[in-house]
């Protein structure tokens, strides 16, 4: 059985812990690989290697960094199908969805290729007599990324391209469930000419995570995952004097007003709720139907949901693949069962679904729940699966109050033809990313991604301008060069004359 190892100093490094984790093919349920879990010593070795590499990489020219990133971008584009296949094999998502993931990561690589524009700095001349003031940004040193299973290529690329472009060195701890895509990215970075030690991978579990959070030579940590772990990451990182951005979970609402095109809204609800089997923090998990739109909208969503093609991700006919593990599938199914017990109407029940020839795979069908009480677990919790809740609201004001009462504030959307209502919504709703007739408003690479409330811990969002700010620290330099014509001693306070 193939063992996925660490990547330290520009090459594979075998694990020594004797501890391994299984890597499954979710479509078959079979374990096809194993991953070597890192020891504390192996994490320390990766950090030490990154620290040594920073001595030269942090002083390297922007021209050198961008030349390597341009080459990496070229290689990534050439190998996007291969990387998508790795994602499908270990995560389960359909190939087209995996290709989209690679494309969104590539956007951030392209932003990093233009890092010289982002690091220009500022200069004010003659602020006092022959005194100039400049503001510059410099790298932090060794930085770390801890990334989730649902986007094993994209989320790491939200982090390391900006980090290394700004002169830092990077240690990645990817998800232990689907690590091969990020490992392939490491190989492509080496092929692009990235110096040894600038990018490193330690595979592992909580042992590796905690050591990265505690290590005195790690200056900053980026994390994407669930809210409870995001809170833990922030507290632990701050305790050890690190800069931290920790993106947590979500319960994203899609508000549908009576004037909306209900066919369009139903199509978009299907795409946003069930794409990637609902395993994404920006998935729409709640539709808020305002006024008398509910019955018609639910009927349209149900009609579409029943016709979705579910199967292995490598089958071109499949529109949705399996979930990541058997345990997660069973947990998702439990929310559908409990919702019925807690007062919701189960319109479409996807539990108990299986695919012929793949009966051991981690498949589940899509579920649609209507008239879901806000006290139901299916409404309160982040399910992270293909379950869409519909709640009813009499008015826009009732709907906005419902959405803003959520403890999360990641993404949200409004569907309407009324520009005034849309403008009011985008100003009043308490969420970090807002879509107007766009169900999943994930920003492009040159804007920043991040939510509010329990969806973000830390001050800065990820990638875009916030990403540049996160991986750099500001410095202000005040300079005075005396004119050779000046002479003598003057103990007075400098004047502006």
Coordinates of C-alpha atoms in Angstrom, one line a residue:
X1 CA 0.0 0.0 0.0
X2 CA 1.3 3.4 -0.9
X3 CA 2.4 5.6 2.0
X4 CA 2.2 9.4 1.6
X5 CA 5.2 11.0 3.4
X6 CA 6.4 14.4 4.4
X7 CA 8.0 16.9 2.1
X8 CA 10.9 18.7 3.8
X9 CA 13.8 20.6 2.2
X10 CA 12.6 20.0 -1.3
X11 CA 12.3 16.2 -1.2
X12 CA 10.2 13.4 0.3
X13 CA 11.1 12.4 3.9
X14 CA 9.9 9.1 5.3
X15 CA 8.0 9.2 8.6
X16 CA 9.4 7.6 11.7
X17 CA 6.5 7.7 14.1
X18 CA 5.1 4.3 13.2
X19 CA 1.7 6.0 13.3
X20 CA -0.4 6.0 10.1
X21 CA -3.8 7.2 9.0
X22 CA -6.0 5.6 6.3
X23 CA -6.7 7.4 3.0
X24 CA -9.9 6.1 1.4
X25 CA -11.5 6.2 -2.0
X26 CA -14.9 7.5 -1.0
X27 CA -16.6 6.1 -4.0
X28 CA -15.6 2.5 -3.2
X29 CA -15.1 2.7 0.6
X30 CA -11.7 1.0 0.2
X31 CA -8.5 2.2 1.8
X32 CA -6.1 2.7 -1.0
X33 CA -3.2 4.6 0.7
X34 CA -2.0 5.4 4.1
X35 CA -0.4 8.6 5.5
X36 CA 2.5 8.8 7.8
X37 CA 1.8 11.0 10.9
X38 CA 4.6 13.3 11.9
X39 CA 6.4 13.3 15.3
X40 CA 7.2 16.5 17.1
X41 CA 10.8 16.0 15.9
X42 CA 9.7 15.9 12.3
X43 CA 7.7 19.1 12.7
X44 CA 10.7 20.7 14.3
X45 CA 12.9 19.5 11.3
X46 CA 10.5 21.1 8.8
X47 CA 10.4 24.4 10.7
X48 CA 14.2 24.4 11.1
X49 CA 14.6 23.8 7.3
X50 CA 12.1 26.6 6.6
X51 CA 14.0 28.9 9.0
X52 CA 17.3 28.2 7.3
X53 CA 15.8 28.8 3.9
X54 CA 14.3 32.1 5.0
X55 CA 17.8 33.6 5.4
X56 CA 18.2 33.7 1.7
X57 CA 14.6 33.6 0.4
X58 CA 13.6 36.6 2.5
X59 CA 16.3 38.6 0.9
X60 CA 15.7 37.4 -2.6
X61 CA 14.6 39.8 -5.3
X62 CA 10.9 40.2 -6.3
X63 CA 12.0 39.4 -9.8
X64 CA 13.3 36.0 -8.7
X65 CA 10.2 35.1 -6.7
X66 CA 7.8 36.1 -9.4
X67 CA 9.8 34.2 -12.1
X68 CA 9.4 31.0 -10.0
X69 CA 5.7 31.7 -9.4
X70 CA 5.1 32.3 -13.2
X71 CA 6.7 28.9 -13.9
X72 CA 4.7 27.3 -11.2
X73 CA 1.5 28.8 -12.7
X74 CA 2.5 27.3 -16.0
X75 CA 3.1 23.9 -14.5
X76 CA -0.1 24.0 -12.5
X77 CA -2.2 24.9 -15.6
X78 CA -0.5 22.0 -17.5
X79 CA -1.2 19.5 -14.7
X80 CA -4.7 20.7 -13.6
X81 CA -6.4 17.5 -14.9
X82 CA -3.9 15.3 -13.0
X83 CA -4.5 17.3 -9.8
X84 CA -8.2 17.1 -10.2
X85 CA -8.0 13.4 -10.6
X86 CA -6.1 13.1 -7.3
X87 CA -8.8 15.2 -5.6
X88 CA -11.6 13.1 -7.0
X89 CA -9.9 9.9 -5.9
X90 CA -9.4 10.9 -2.3
X91 CA -12.2 13.5 -1.7
X92 CA -14.9 12.1 -4.0
X93 CA -16.1 15.3 -5.7
X94 CA -16.9 15.0 -9.4
X95 CA -14.1 15.8 -11.8
X96 CA -15.6 19.1 -13.1
X97 CA -15.9 20.3 -9.5
X98 CA -12.3 19.3 -8.8
X99 CA -11.2 21.2 -11.9
X100 CA -13.0 24.3 -10.7
X101 CA -11.2 24.0 -7.3
X102 CA -7.8 24.0 -9.1
X103 CA -8.9 27.0 -11.2
X104 CA -9.8 29.1 -8.1
X105 CA -6.5 28.3 -6.5
X106 CA -4.7 29.3 -9.7
X107 CA -6.3 32.7 -9.4
X108 CA -4.4 33.3 -6.2
X109 CA -1.2 32.1 -7.8
X110 CA -1.7 34.7 -10.5
X111 CA -2.2 37.4 -7.9
X112 CA 1.1 36.3 -6.3
X113 CA 2.8 36.6 -9.7
X114 CA 2.0 40.3 -9.5
X115 CA 3.3 40.7 -5.9
X116 CA 5.7 43.5 -6.9
X117 CA 2.7 45.8 -7.4
X118 CA 1.4 44.9 -3.9
X119 CA 4.7 45.6 -2.2
X120 CA 5.5 48.9 -3.8
X121 CA 5.3 50.8 -0.4
X122 CA 4.8 54.5 0.1
X123 CA 7.1 57.5 0.1
X124 CA 6.6 61.1 1.4
X125 CA 9.3 63.5 0.6
X126 CA 10.2 66.7 2.4
X127 CA 8.0 66.1 5.4
X128 CA 10.4 68.3 7.2
X129 CA 13.5 70.1 5.9
X130 CA 15.4 67.4 3.9
X131 CA 13.5 64.7 5.7
X132 CA 11.7 61.8 3.8
X133 CA 9.5 59.1 5.2
X134 CA 9.0 55.7 3.6
X135 CA 6.6 52.8 4.5
X136 CA 7.6 49.3 3.4
X137 CA 6.4 45.8 4.1
X138 CA 8.7 42.9 5.0
X139 CA 8.1 39.1 5.5
X140 CA 7.5 37.6 8.8
X141 CA 9.7 34.5 8.5
X142 CA 8.4 30.9 8.9
X143 CA 4.6 30.8 8.5
X144 CA 2.3 27.7 8.6
X145 CA -1.0 26.7 7.0
X146 CA -3.4 24.1 8.4
X147 CA -6.0 23.2 5.8
X148 CA -9.2 21.1 5.5
X149 CA -10.3 18.1 3.5
X150 CA -13.0 19.7 1.4
X151 CA -10.6 21.7 -0.8
X152 CA -7.3 20.0 -0.6
X153 CA -5.7 22.0 -3.5
X154 CA -7.5 25.3 -3.4
X155 CA -7.3 26.2 0.2
X156 CA -3.5 25.6 0.4
X157 CA -3.2 27.9 -2.6
X158 CA -5.2 30.5 -0.8
X159 CA -2.2 30.7 1.5
X160 CA 1.3 29.6 0.3
X161 CA 1.5 31.6 -3.0
X162 CA 1.1 34.9 -1.2
X163 CA 3.2 33.8 1.7
X164 CA 6.2 32.8 -0.4
X165 CA 5.8 35.7 -2.9
X166 CA 6.1 38.1 0.0
X167 CA 9.3 36.4 1.1
X168 CA 8.2 34.0 3.8
X169 CA 8.9 30.3 4.0
X170 CA 6.0 27.9 4.5
X171 CA 5.1 24.7 6.4
X172 CA 1.8 23.1 5.4
X173 CA -0.2 20.6 7.4
X174 CA -2.9 19.4 5.0
X175 CA -5.9 17.3 5.9
X176 CA -4.9 13.7 6.6
X177 CA -8.0 12.5 4.6
X178 CA -6.9 13.7 1.1
X179 CA -3.2 14.7 1.2
X180 CA -2.0 13.8 -2.3
X181 CA -3.1 17.0 -4.2
X182 CA -1.0 19.2 -1.9
X183 CA 1.9 16.8 -2.2
X184 CA 1.8 17.1 -6.0
X185 CA 1.8 20.9 -5.6
X186 CA 5.0 20.6 -3.7
X187 CA 6.6 18.6 -6.5
X188 CA 5.5 21.2 -9.0
X189 CA 6.9 24.0 -6.9
X190 CA 10.3 22.2 -6.8
X191 CA 10.1 21.7 -10.6
X192 CA 9.4 25.4 -11.0
X193 CA 12.7 26.1 -9.2
X194 CA 11.6 27.0 -5.7
X195 CA 14.6 26.7 -3.5
X196 CA 14.7 23.8 -1.1
X197 CA 13.1 24.5 2.2
X198 CA 10.9 27.4 1.1
X199 CA 7.8 25.1 1.0
X200 CA 7.4 22.1 3.3
X201 CA 4.7 19.6 4.2
X202 CA 4.2 17.7 7.4
X203 CA 1.5 15.1 7.4
X204 CA -0.3 14.4 10.6
X205 CA -2.9 14.9 13.2
X206 CA -3.2 16.9 16.4
X207 CA 0.4 16.2 17.3
X208 CA 1.6 18.1 14.3
X209 CA -1.0 20.9 14.6
X210 CA -0.1 21.6 18.3
X211 CA 3.6 21.6 17.6
X212 CA 3.2 24.2 14.8
X213 CA 1.0 26.3 17.1
X214 CA 3.6 26.1 19.9
X215 CA 6.8 26.3 17.9
X216 CA 8.7 29.6 18.7
X217 CA 10.0 29.9 15.2
X218 CA 6.6 29.9 13.5
X219 CA 5.5 33.5 13.2
X220 CA 2.0 33.1 11.9
X221 CA -0.6 30.4 11.3
X222 CA -3.5 30.3 8.8
X223 CA -6.3 27.9 9.3
X224 CA -9.6 26.9 7.5
X225 CA -11.9 24.4 9.1
X226 CA -14.8 24.1 11.6
X227 CA -15.6 26.8 14.1
X228 CA -14.7 24.8 17.3
X229 CA -11.2 24.0 15.8
X230 CA -10.8 27.6 14.5
X231 CA -11.4 28.9 18.1
X232 CA -8.9 26.4 19.4
X233 CA -6.3 27.5 16.8
X234 CA -6.8 31.1 17.6
X235 CA -6.4 30.7 21.3
X236 CA -3.4 28.4 21.1
X237 CA -1.6 30.5 18.5
X238 CA -2.2 33.8 20.4
X239 CA -1.0 32.1 23.6
X240 CA 2.3 31.5 21.8
X241 CA 2.5 35.0 20.4
X242 CA 1.6 34.2 16.8
X243 CA -0.3 36.1 14.3
X244 CA -3.4 34.1 13.3
X245 CA -6.2 34.0 10.8
X246 CA -8.6 31.1 11.5
X247 CA -11.7 30.7 9.2
X248 CA -14.5 28.7 10.8
X249 CA -17.8 27.2 9.8
X250 CA -21.0 28.7 8.5
X251 CA -24.7 28.4 8.1
X252 CA -25.3 30.4 4.9
X253 CA -28.8 31.8 4.1
X254 CA -30.3 32.5 0.7
X255 CA -33.1 35.0 0.9
X256 CA -35.7 34.7 -1.8
X257 CA -38.1 37.7 -2.2
X258 CA -41.6 37.4 -3.8
X259 CA -40.5 39.2 -6.9
X260 CA -37.6 36.8 -7.7
X261 CA -37.5 34.5 -10.7
X262 CA -38.3 31.3 -8.9
X263 CA -37.0 29.0 -11.6
X264 CA -33.7 30.8 -11.5
X265 CA -33.7 30.8 -7.7
X266 CA -34.5 27.1 -7.6
X267 CA -31.6 26.3 -10.0
X268 CA -29.2 28.3 -7.9
X269 CA -30.4 26.7 -4.7
X270 CA -29.7 23.3 -6.1
X271 CA -26.2 24.3 -7.3
X272 CA -25.3 26.0 -4.0
X273 CA -26.7 23.4 -1.6
X274 CA -25.7 20.2 -3.3
X275 CA -22.5 21.0 -5.3
X276 CA -19.5 19.3 -3.9
X277 CA -22.0 17.2 -1.9
X278 CA -22.5 20.2 0.4
X279 CA -19.0 19.9 1.8
X280 CA -18.1 23.5 1.6
X281 CA -18.3 26.4 4.0
X282 CA -19.9 28.6 1.4
X283 CA -22.7 26.1 0.6
X284 CA -26.2 27.5 0.9
X285 CA -27.8 25.4 3.7
X286 CA -30.9 27.5 4.4
X287 CA -33.3 29.1 2.0
X288 CA -35.5 31.8 3.5
X289 CA -38.7 32.1 1.5
X290 CA -40.5 35.4 2.0
X291 CA -44.2 35.8 1.7
X292 CA -46.2 33.4 -0.4
X293 CA -43.2 32.1 -2.4
X294 CA -42.5 29.1 -0.2
X295 CA -44.8 26.4 -1.6
X296 CA -43.9 27.1 -5.2
X297 CA -40.2 27.5 -4.6
X298 CA -40.0 24.2 -2.5
X299 CA -41.9 22.4 -5.3
X300 CA -39.4 23.6 -7.9
X301 CA -36.4 22.7 -5.8
X302 CA -37.8 19.2 -5.0
X303 CA -38.4 18.5 -8.7
X304 CA -34.8 19.4 -9.5
X305 CA -33.4 17.6 -6.5
X306 CA -35.0 14.3 -7.4
X307 CA -33.4 14.3 -10.8
X308 CA -29.8 14.8 -9.7
X309 CA -27.3 12.1 -10.9
X310 CA -25.3 10.8 -8.0
X311 CA -22.3 8.5 -8.6
X312 CA -18.5 8.2 -8.6
X313 CA -16.7 11.4 -9.1
X314 CA -14.7 10.0 -12.1
X315 CA -17.9 9.1 -14.0
X316 CA -18.7 12.0 -16.4
X317 CA -22.4 11.4 -15.9
X318 CA -22.2 12.1 -12.1
X319 CA -23.3 15.5 -10.8
X320 CA -22.6 14.8 -7.2
X321 CA -20.1 12.3 -5.6
X322 CA -19.9 10.6 -2.2
X323 CA -19.0 12.2 1.2
X324 CA -15.5 12.0 2.5
X325 CA -16.0 9.2 5.1
X326 CA -18.5 6.7 6.2
X327 CA -18.8 8.4 9.7
X328 CA -19.5 11.8 8.1
X329 CA -22.2 10.3 5.9
X330 CA -23.9 8.7 8.8
X331 CA -23.7 11.9 10.8
X332 CA -25.3 13.9 7.9
X333 CA -28.1 11.3 7.7
X334 CA -28.8 11.7 11.4
X335 CA -29.7 15.4 10.9
X336 CA -32.4 14.4 8.4
X337 CA -33.9 11.9 10.8
X338 CA -33.8 14.3 13.8
X339 CA -35.3 17.1 11.7
X340 CA -38.4 15.1 11.1
X341 CA -38.6 14.3 14.8
X342 CA -38.2 18.0 15.6
X343 CA -41.0 19.4 13.4
X344 CA -39.6 19.8 9.9
X345 CA -41.3 18.4 6.8
X346 CA -39.0 16.0 4.9
X347 CA -39.8 16.7 1.2
X348 CA -36.9 14.8 -0.2
X349 CA -35.1 12.1 1.9
X350 CA -31.6 11.2 0.7
X351 CA -30.7 8.9 3.5
X352 CA -30.1 5.2 2.7
X353 CA -29.0 6.0 -0.8
X354 CA -26.6 3.7 -2.6
X355 CA -25.0 3.5 -6.0
X356 CA -25.1 0.2 -7.9
X357 CA -21.7 -1.4 -8.0
X358 CA -20.5 1.0 -5.3
X359 CA -22.5 -0.2 -2.4
X360 CA -19.6 0.2 0.0
X361 CA -19.0 3.8 -1.1
X362 CA -19.8 6.7 1.2
X363 CA -22.8 7.9 -0.8
X364 CA -25.9 9.7 0.4
X365 CA -28.7 11.3 -1.6
X366 CA -29.8 14.9 -1.4
X367 CA -32.3 15.9 1.2
X368 CA -34.8 18.8 1.3
X369 CA -36.4 19.9 4.5
X370 CA -39.3 22.4 4.6
X371 CA -40.7 24.5 7.4
X372 CA -37.7 23.8 9.5
X373 CA -38.0 25.2 13.1
X374 CA -35.1 27.4 14.1
X375 CA -34.8 25.2 17.2
X376 CA -34.1 22.1 15.1
X377 CA -30.6 20.8 15.0
X378 CA -30.7 20.7 11.2
X379 CA -31.1 24.5 11.3
X380 CA -28.7 25.3 14.2
X381 CA -25.7 23.2 13.2
X382 CA -23.4 23.2 10.3
X383 CA -24.2 19.9 8.7
X384 CA -21.6 20.0 5.9
X385 CA -23.5 17.7 3.6
X386 CA -26.3 17.8 0.9
X387 CA -29.1 18.9 3.2
X388 CA -31.1 22.0 2.4
X389 CA -33.4 23.6 4.9
X390 CA -36.2 25.9 4.0
X391 CA -37.7 28.3 6.5
X392 CA -40.5 30.7 6.0
X393 CA -40.7 34.4 6.7
X394 CA -43.6 36.8 6.4
X395 CA -41.7 39.9 5.5
X396 CA -38.2 41.1 4.5
X397 CA -37.7 42.5 8.0
X398 CA -38.5 39.1 9.5
X399 CA -36.1 37.4 7.2
X400 CA -33.2 39.8 7.9
X401 CA -33.8 39.5 11.6
X402 CA -33.6 35.7 11.2
X403 CA -30.4 35.7 9.2
X404 CA -28.7 38.2 11.5
X405 CA -29.5 36.2 14.6
X406 CA -27.3 33.4 13.3
X407 CA -24.0 32.9 15.2
X408 CA -22.3 32.6 11.9
X409 CA -21.7 35.3 9.3
X410 CA -19.8 33.7 6.4
X411 CA -21.7 34.2 3.2
X412 CA -25.3 35.1 2.3
X413 CA -27.3 35.9 -0.8
X414 CA -30.5 37.6 -1.8
X415 CA -32.6 36.8 -4.9
X416 CA -34.7 39.7 -6.1
X417 CA -35.4 42.0 -9.1
X418 CA -35.6 45.0 -6.8
X419 CA -32.4 47.0 -6.7
X420 CA -33.5 48.9 -3.7
X421 CA -34.2 45.8 -1.7
X422 CA -30.8 44.3 -2.8
X423 CA -28.9 47.5 -1.7
X424 CA -30.7 47.5 1.6
X425 CA -29.8 43.8 2.2
X426 CA -26.1 44.2 1.4
X427 CA -25.8 47.0 3.9
X428 CA -28.0 45.4 6.7
X429 CA -27.0 41.8 6.6
X430 CA -24.3 40.7 9.0
X431 CA -22.0 38.6 6.9
X432 CA -18.6 39.0 5.4
X433 CA -19.5 38.0 1.8
X434 CA -22.8 38.9 0.1
X435 CA -24.3 37.8 -3.2
X436 CA -27.0 39.6 -5.1
X437 CA -28.6 36.9 -7.3
X438 CA -25.3 35.0 -6.8
X439 CA -25.7 32.1 -4.3
X440 CA -22.0 31.5 -3.5
X441 CA -20.3 34.8 -3.4
X442 CA -16.7 33.6 -3.1
X443 CA -14.5 36.6 -4.1
X444 CA -12.0 36.4 -6.9
X445 CA -8.3 36.2 -6.0
X446 CA -7.7 39.9 -5.8
X447 CA -10.4 40.5 -3.2
X448 CA -10.3 38.8 0.2
X449 CA -12.3 35.9 1.5
X450 CA -13.7 35.8 5.1
X451 CA -16.7 36.0 7.2
X452 CA -17.9 37.7 10.4
X453 CA -18.9 36.5 13.9
X454 CA -18.1 32.7 14.5
X455 CA -17.0 32.3 10.9
X456 CA -13.7 34.2 11.4
X457 CA -11.2 34.4 14.3
X458 CA -8.5 37.0 13.7
X459 CA -8.5 40.4 12.1
X460 CA -7.6 39.7 8.5
X461 CA -9.3 37.8 5.8
X462 CA -7.5 35.3 3.5
X463 CA -5.8 36.1 0.2
X464 CA -6.2 39.4 -1.7
X465 CA -4.9 42.6 0.0
X466 CA -5.7 41.1 3.5
X467 CA -3.5 38.1 2.6
X468 CA -0.6 40.4 1.7
X469 CA -1.0 42.3 5.0
X470 CA -1.2 39.1 7.0
X471 CA 2.0 37.7 5.7
X472 CA 4.0 40.9 6.0
X473 CA 4.8 43.5 8.7
X474 CA 5.0 47.2 8.2
X475 CA 8.1 49.3 8.7
X476 CA 8.4 53.1 8.5
X477 CA 11.7 54.6 7.7
X478 CA 12.5 58.3 8.3
X479 CA 15.6 59.6 6.5
X480 CA 17.5 62.9 6.7
X481 CA 20.6 63.5 4.6
X482 CA 22.3 66.7 5.6
X483 CA 23.2 69.1 2.8
X484 CA 26.9 69.5 2.5
X485 CA 26.4 73.2 2.6
X486 CA 25.1 72.9 6.1
X487 CA 27.5 73.2 9.0
X488 CA 27.8 73.9 12.6
X489 CA 25.9 72.6 15.6
X490 CA 22.3 73.3 16.3
X491 CA 20.6 71.8 19.4
X492 CA 17.2 73.3 18.6
X493 CA 14.2 71.3 17.5
X494 CA 14.1 70.7 13.8
X495 CA 11.9 73.3 12.0
X496 CA 9.7 73.1 9.0
X497 CA 11.1 76.2 7.4

